[in-house]
Amino acid sequence: MSMTTTQPEIELLCDLISCPSVTPDDAGCQQILIERLTALGFECETLLFGPVTNLWARRGTASPVLCFAGHTDVVPPGNEAEWSSEPFRPTLKDGHLYGRGSADMKSGLAAMIVAIEQFLAANPDPVGSLALLITSDEEGDAREGTLKVVETLTARDEYIDWCVLGEPSSQISIGDTVRIGRRGSLSGILTVHGSQGHVAYPQNADNPIRRFAPILAELHEVVWDEGNENFPPTSFQMVDVQSSAGAVNVTPAELTARFNFRYSTEWSYETLKERVQKIFDAHKIDYDLAWHLSGEPFLTQPGKLIDAVSQAVTELAGTAPQLSTGGGTSDGRFISPAGADVVELGPVNATIHKIDEHVKVDDVIKLTAMYRRIMELLLLSP
Ligand SMILES: [Zn+2]
């Protein structure tokens, strides 16, 4: 490793990047965390679901429970030849650490562990409990990760009060943005049925492309909502349309299409579905529509957690964070419904999932200090 650093969070981050944990493979990351946490008095429980390795670690039995959450899996590196350095060999250059997962989200994990070590060294007997919920299935289909761990906890009446997710929430500088919720994500898979025919005899066929065109236009014209004080407006996007009989002189029998809504709390899964179906029904076409719900929207209300996170960021970054619900979905959608307040605070997300993903070393050190401060504000009696 081409590193000369004595910062414990950077050393741990390098160890984690060196594990090629392409989703859903944990590749040994959680074992590294377990060793550190066991030494601090955490009870560590590995929960295996299918190919996914999950970790639930808890220190103490009292309430409130402050949980740090995140994932060890990373997206594939892509074309390795395009990387300036090997994706799973942490490389320091100009104050930045390069490697797959450096920003999303192994720096979050490294900062959590070292912050907890420092906090407990200074405060060996805090109020409440500390916990970690770590999965290796966030970048994949996410069905056997955080969702299953939360189900397991709920089944035995174990609950998280406050959750800090280490996802890369920041835009330009560390702590400039904290996520306090996320939009919902709903996909529709549409099939329009017609009948195939000779392109020269349209009267003898029923072309599904022609049937779909006015509906497509209408779906784009609808103003779904204007957003609200916490959420941007709901967005509708087509992501795939296919229809072909495979020859230029044949009109097709079927059209398939896929679309996605990122929706605000102005809608629920049910009301949005109903509204879309009404549009299709009005056009009197023969169609099938299947739905896939990735997650309902969630929002953490003002309270102790948001106050503590805002104060910690303001003290250490010099400016108050912007509280946002933008971006894609996160595992917060599985933790929030069980009753936890959830916020996301992590490094700058400018290079996540890209070639040459990197994180600023100073940001990881600042993030560690922020996490430590959040624990002080929530788990030390006044
Ligand atoms: Zn992530």
Coordinates of C-alpha atoms and ligand atoms in Angstrom, one line a residue:
M1 CA 0.0 0.0 0.0
S2 CA 1.4 3.3 -1.0
M3 CA 0.4 5.1 2.2
T4 CA 2.1 6.9 4.9
T5 CA -0.6 8.0 7.4
T6 CA -1.0 7.6 11.1
Q7 CA -4.7 8.5 11.1
P8 CA -6.6 5.5 12.3
E9 CA -9.7 6.2 10.2
I10 CA -7.6 6.4 7.1
E11 CA -5.8 3.2 7.9
L12 CA -9.1 1.4 8.5
L13 CA -10.5 2.8 5.3
C14 CA -7.5 1.5 3.3
D15 CA -8.0 -2.0 4.8
L16 CA -11.7 -1.9 3.8
I17 CA -11.0 -0.7 0.2
S18 CA -8.5 -3.6 -0.1
C19 CA -11.3 -6.1 0.2
P20 CA -12.9 -6.4 -3.3
S21 CA -16.5 -6.5 -1.9
V22 CA -18.4 -6.2 -5.2
T23 CA -22.1 -6.5 -4.3
P24 CA -23.4 -8.7 -2.6
D25 CA -19.9 -10.1 -1.6
D26 CA -18.8 -8.7 1.8
A27 CA -15.2 -10.0 1.1
G28 CA -14.2 -9.9 4.7
C29 CA -15.0 -6.3 5.5
Q30 CA -17.5 -7.1 8.3
Q31 CA -14.9 -9.4 10.0
I32 CA -12.6 -6.4 10.3
L33 CA -15.4 -4.4 11.9
I34 CA -16.4 -7.3 14.2
E35 CA -12.8 -7.5 15.6
R36 CA -12.8 -3.7 16.4
L37 CA -16.3 -3.8 17.9
T38 CA -15.8 -6.9 20.0
A39 CA -12.8 -5.3 21.6
L40 CA -15.1 -2.4 22.6
G41 CA -17.7 -4.7 24.3
F42 CA -20.2 -5.0 21.4
E43 CA -22.2 -8.2 20.9
C44 CA -21.8 -8.9 17.2
E45 CA -24.4 -11.0 15.4
T46 CA -23.8 -12.1 11.8
L47 CA -27.1 -12.6 9.9
L48 CA -26.8 -14.5 6.7
F49 CA -29.7 -14.3 4.2
G50 CA -29.0 -16.0 0.8
P51 CA -25.7 -14.7 -0.5
V52 CA -25.8 -11.6 1.8
T53 CA -23.8 -11.1 4.9
N54 CA -25.3 -8.7 7.5
L55 CA -24.0 -7.5 10.8
W56 CA -26.0 -6.3 13.8
A57 CA -23.8 -5.2 16.7
R58 CA -24.9 -3.7 19.9
R59 CA -23.3 -2.4 23.1
G60 CA -25.6 -2.1 26.1
T61 CA -29.3 -3.0 26.5
A62 CA -30.8 0.3 27.6
S63 CA -32.8 2.8 25.5
P64 CA -32.4 5.0 23.6
V65 CA -30.6 3.1 20.8
L66 CA -28.3 5.2 18.6
C67 CA -27.5 3.1 15.5
F68 CA -24.9 3.8 12.8
A69 CA -25.8 2.1 9.6
G70 CA -24.3 1.4 6.2
H71 CA -23.0 -1.1 3.7
T72 CA -19.8 -2.9 2.9
D73 CA -20.6 -3.8 -0.7
V74 CA -19.6 -1.6 -3.7
V75 CA -20.6 -1.4 -7.3
P76 CA -18.3 -3.1 -9.8
P77 CA -15.2 -1.1 -10.8
G78 CA -16.1 -1.0 -14.5
N79 CA -13.3 -1.1 -17.0
E80 CA -10.2 -1.3 -14.8
A81 CA -7.9 -0.1 -17.6
E82 CA -9.6 3.3 -17.3
W83 CA -8.7 3.7 -13.6
S84 CA -5.6 5.7 -12.8
S85 CA -4.8 3.2 -10.0
E86 CA -6.1 -0.2 -9.3
P87 CA -9.6 0.0 -7.9
F88 CA -9.0 -2.2 -4.9
R89 CA -5.6 -0.9 -4.0
P90 CA -6.1 2.3 -2.0
T91 CA -3.9 5.0 -3.4
L92 CA -3.2 8.4 -1.9
K93 CA -2.7 11.3 -4.3
D94 CA -2.9 15.1 -3.5
G95 CA -4.7 14.6 -0.3
H96 CA -7.3 12.3 -1.8
L97 CA -7.7 8.6 -1.4
Y98 CA -8.6 6.6 -4.5
G99 CA -10.4 3.3 -4.7
R100 CA -13.8 1.7 -5.3
G101 CA -16.0 2.3 -2.3
S102 CA -13.8 5.1 -0.9
A103 CA -16.8 7.5 -0.9
D104 CA -19.7 5.0 -1.2
M105 CA -19.4 4.1 1.6
K106 CA -16.3 2.7 3.2
S107 CA -15.2 6.1 4.5
G108 CA -18.5 6.3 6.4
L109 CA -17.8 2.9 8.0
A110 CA -14.2 3.7 8.9
A111 CA -15.3 7.1 10.4
M112 CA -18.1 5.3 12.5
I113 CA -15.7 2.7 14.0
V114 CA -13.0 5.2 14.9
A115 CA -15.5 7.7 16.2
I116 CA -17.0 5.0 18.4
E117 CA -13.5 4.0 19.7
Q118 CA -12.7 7.6 20.6
F119 CA -16.1 8.3 22.1
L120 CA -16.0 5.1 24.3
A121 CA -12.3 5.8 25.4
A122 CA -13.4 9.1 26.8
N123 CA -16.9 8.0 27.9
P124 CA -16.9 4.3 28.8
D125 CA -20.4 4.4 30.3
P126 CA -22.7 6.4 28.1
V127 CA -26.5 6.4 28.5
G128 CA -28.6 4.2 26.2
S129 CA -27.0 1.8 23.7
L130 CA -24.8 2.0 20.6
A131 CA -25.5 -0.2 17.6
L132 CA -24.3 -0.8 14.1
L133 CA -26.5 -2.2 11.3
I134 CA -24.2 -3.2 8.3
T135 CA -25.2 -5.0 5.1
S136 CA -23.5 -6.2 2.0
D137 CA -26.6 -5.9 -0.2
E138 CA -27.2 -2.1 -0.6
E139 CA -25.9 -1.8 -4.2
G140 CA -27.7 -5.0 -5.4
D141 CA -31.4 -5.7 -5.2
A142 CA -31.4 -5.0 -1.4
R143 CA -34.0 -7.7 -0.6
E144 CA -31.8 -9.7 1.8
G145 CA -30.0 -6.9 3.6
T146 CA -31.2 -4.1 5.8
L147 CA -34.8 -5.0 5.2
K148 CA -34.3 -8.5 6.6
V149 CA -32.3 -7.3 9.5
V150 CA -35.0 -4.8 10.5
E151 CA -37.6 -7.6 10.2
T152 CA -35.5 -9.8 12.5
L153 CA -35.1 -7.0 15.1
T154 CA -38.8 -6.1 15.0
A155 CA -39.8 -9.8 15.5
R156 CA -37.9 -9.8 18.8
D157 CA -39.1 -6.4 19.9
E158 CA -35.7 -4.7 19.4
Y159 CA -36.0 -1.1 18.1
I160 CA -33.7 1.7 16.9
D161 CA -34.5 5.2 18.2
W162 CA -32.0 7.2 16.2
C163 CA -30.1 6.1 13.0
V164 CA -27.2 7.8 11.3
L165 CA -26.6 6.4 7.8
G166 CA -23.1 7.0 6.5
E167 CA -24.1 7.3 2.8
P168 CA -22.3 10.0 0.9
S169 CA -24.8 12.9 1.4
S170 CA -22.5 15.8 0.8
Q171 CA -22.4 17.8 -2.4
I172 CA -19.3 20.0 -2.5
S173 CA -17.9 20.1 1.0
I174 CA -18.3 17.7 3.9
G175 CA -21.5 18.2 5.8
D176 CA -23.0 20.7 3.4
T177 CA -26.0 18.4 3.0
V178 CA -27.7 16.1 5.4
R179 CA -30.6 13.9 4.2
I180 CA -33.6 13.8 6.4
G181 CA -35.8 11.6 4.1
R182 CA -36.0 10.2 0.7
R183 CA -38.6 10.2 -2.1
G184 CA -40.5 7.0 -2.9
S185 CA -39.6 5.0 -5.9
L186 CA -42.3 3.1 -7.9
S187 CA -41.7 1.3 -11.3
G188 CA -44.4 0.2 -13.7
I189 CA -43.9 -2.5 -16.3
L190 CA -46.5 -2.1 -19.1
T191 CA -47.5 -4.4 -21.9
V192 CA -49.8 -3.1 -24.7
H193 CA -51.4 -5.9 -26.7
G194 CA -52.3 -5.5 -30.4
S195 CA -52.2 -7.7 -33.4
Q196 CA -49.4 -8.2 -36.0
G197 CA -49.9 -7.4 -39.6
H198 CA -48.3 -6.4 -43.0
V199 CA -47.1 -2.8 -42.9
A200 CA -49.0 -2.2 -46.2
Y201 CA -52.4 -3.3 -44.8
P202 CA -52.8 -1.4 -41.5
Q203 CA -56.5 -1.9 -41.6
N204 CA -55.9 -5.6 -41.0
A205 CA -53.7 -5.1 -37.9
D206 CA -53.8 -3.3 -34.5
N207 CA -50.5 -1.5 -34.0
P208 CA -49.7 -1.1 -30.3
I209 CA -47.1 1.7 -30.9
R210 CA -49.9 3.8 -32.3
R211 CA -52.1 3.0 -29.3
F212 CA -49.4 3.9 -26.9
A213 CA -48.2 7.2 -28.4
P214 CA -51.1 9.5 -27.0
I215 CA -50.8 7.9 -23.6
L216 CA -47.1 8.5 -23.5
A217 CA -47.7 12.2 -24.4
E218 CA -50.3 12.5 -21.7
L219 CA -48.1 10.9 -19.0
H220 CA -45.5 13.6 -19.7
E221 CA -48.0 16.4 -19.6
V222 CA -49.4 15.6 -16.1
V223 CA -48.2 17.8 -13.3
W224 CA -48.1 15.1 -10.6
D225 CA -47.6 17.6 -7.8
E226 CA -45.6 20.7 -7.0
G227 CA -43.7 19.1 -4.2
N228 CA -44.1 20.4 -0.7
E229 CA -41.9 22.1 2.0
N230 CA -39.8 18.9 2.4
F231 CA -39.9 17.3 -1.0
P232 CA -39.2 18.3 -4.6
P233 CA -42.0 17.7 -7.2
T234 CA -42.8 14.1 -8.1
S235 CA -41.0 13.1 -11.3
F236 CA -42.1 10.6 -14.0
Q237 CA -39.5 9.1 -16.4
M238 CA -39.8 6.5 -19.1
V239 CA -36.8 4.2 -19.0
D240 CA -37.5 1.6 -21.7
V241 CA -39.8 1.2 -24.7
Q242 CA -39.7 -1.8 -27.0
S243 CA -41.8 -3.0 -29.8
S244 CA -40.7 -4.8 -32.9
A245 CA -41.8 -7.7 -35.1
G246 CA -38.2 -8.1 -36.3
A247 CA -38.8 -7.0 -40.0
V248 CA -39.4 -3.7 -41.7
N249 CA -42.6 -4.8 -43.4
V250 CA -44.3 -6.1 -40.3
T251 CA -46.1 -4.1 -37.6
P252 CA -45.7 -5.6 -34.1
A253 CA -48.2 -7.4 -32.0
E254 CA -47.0 -6.1 -28.6
L255 CA -45.3 -3.1 -27.0
T256 CA -43.5 -3.3 -23.6
A257 CA -42.4 -0.2 -21.6
R258 CA -40.9 0.5 -18.3
F259 CA -41.3 3.7 -16.3
N260 CA -40.4 5.1 -12.9
F261 CA -41.8 7.6 -10.4
R262 CA -39.7 9.3 -7.8
Y263 CA -42.6 10.6 -5.6
S264 CA -43.1 12.9 -2.7
T265 CA -45.3 12.5 0.4
E266 CA -48.2 14.0 -1.6
W267 CA -48.7 10.4 -2.9
S268 CA -48.8 6.9 -1.6
Y269 CA -48.1 3.8 -3.6
E270 CA -51.9 3.2 -3.8
T271 CA -53.0 6.7 -4.9
L272 CA -50.3 7.0 -7.5
K273 CA -51.1 3.5 -9.0
E274 CA -54.7 4.4 -9.2
R275 CA -54.0 7.7 -10.9
V276 CA -51.9 6.1 -13.6
Q277 CA -54.3 3.2 -14.2
K278 CA -57.1 5.8 -14.7
I279 CA -55.1 7.3 -17.6
F280 CA -54.6 3.9 -19.2
D281 CA -58.2 2.9 -18.8
A282 CA -59.5 6.2 -20.4
H283 CA -57.7 5.3 -23.6
K284 CA -59.5 1.9 -24.0
I285 CA -56.5 -0.2 -24.8
D286 CA -55.8 -3.8 -24.1
Y287 CA -52.9 -3.7 -21.6
D288 CA -51.3 -5.4 -18.6
L289 CA -49.5 -3.4 -15.9
A290 CA -47.2 -4.8 -13.3
W291 CA -45.8 -2.7 -10.4
H292 CA -42.6 -2.8 -8.4
L293 CA -42.4 -0.6 -5.3
S294 CA -38.7 0.0 -4.2
G295 CA -39.7 2.1 -1.3
E296 CA -42.3 4.5 0.0
P297 CA -41.1 8.0 0.8
F298 CA -40.0 8.7 4.4
L299 CA -39.3 11.9 6.4
T300 CA -37.7 12.4 9.8
Q301 CA -39.5 15.1 11.8
P302 CA -37.6 17.8 13.6
G303 CA -36.3 16.5 17.0
K304 CA -33.2 15.5 19.0
L305 CA -31.5 13.6 16.2
I306 CA -31.8 16.3 13.5
D307 CA -30.8 18.9 16.2
A308 CA -27.7 16.9 17.2
V309 CA -26.6 16.2 13.6
S310 CA -27.1 19.9 12.7
Q311 CA -25.1 21.1 15.7
A312 CA -22.2 18.7 15.2
V313 CA -21.9 19.6 11.5
T314 CA -22.2 23.4 12.2
E315 CA -19.5 23.2 14.9
L316 CA -17.1 21.1 12.8
A317 CA -17.8 22.4 9.2
G318 CA -18.4 26.0 10.2
T319 CA -21.8 26.2 8.5
A320 CA -25.2 24.7 9.1
P321 CA -26.1 21.8 6.8
Q322 CA -28.9 22.0 4.2
L323 CA -31.5 19.4 5.2
S324 CA -32.6 17.6 2.1
T325 CA -34.7 14.8 0.7
G326 CA -33.1 14.7 -2.7
G327 CA -31.2 11.9 -4.5
G328 CA -32.0 8.3 -5.0
T329 CA -33.3 5.8 -2.5
S330 CA -31.3 4.4 0.4
D331 CA -31.6 1.7 3.0
G332 CA -33.2 4.4 5.2
R333 CA -36.5 3.3 3.6
F334 CA -36.3 0.0 5.5
I335 CA -35.2 1.5 8.8
S336 CA -37.6 4.4 9.1
P337 CA -40.9 2.4 8.9
A338 CA -39.9 0.5 12.1
G339 CA -40.1 3.8 14.0
A340 CA -36.6 5.1 13.9
D341 CA -35.6 8.7 13.1
V342 CA -33.1 8.4 10.2
V343 CA -30.6 10.9 8.9
E344 CA -27.8 10.5 6.4
L345 CA -24.5 12.2 6.8
G346 CA -21.4 11.1 4.8
P347 CA -18.7 12.3 2.4
V348 CA -19.0 14.2 -0.9
N349 CA -20.8 12.1 -3.6
A350 CA -19.3 13.6 -6.7
T351 CA -17.3 10.5 -7.8
I352 CA -19.5 7.7 -6.4
H353 CA -20.0 4.7 -8.8
K354 CA -17.5 6.3 -11.3
I355 CA -14.1 5.4 -12.6
D356 CA -11.4 6.9 -10.1
E357 CA -13.8 7.1 -7.2
H358 CA -12.1 9.1 -4.4
V359 CA -12.6 10.9 -1.1
K360 CA -10.7 13.8 0.5
V361 CA -8.6 12.5 3.4
D362 CA -9.5 15.6 5.5
D363 CA -13.2 15.0 4.9
V364 CA -12.9 11.5 6.4
I365 CA -11.2 12.9 9.5
K366 CA -13.8 15.6 9.8
L367 CA -16.6 13.1 9.4
T368 CA -15.1 11.0 12.2
A369 CA -15.2 14.1 14.5
M370 CA -18.8 14.8 13.5
Y371 CA -19.9 11.2 14.3
R372 CA -18.1 11.5 17.7
R373 CA -19.8 14.8 18.4
I374 CA -23.3 13.3 17.6
M375 CA -22.7 10.6 20.2
E376 CA -21.7 13.2 22.8
L377 CA -24.8 15.2 22.1
L378 CA -27.2 12.2 22.3
L379 CA -25.6 9.8 24.7
L380 CA -24.1 11.9 27.5
S381 CA -26.5 13.0 30.2
P382 CA -26.5 16.8 30.5
Ligands
ZN1 ZN -24.0 3.7 -0.7

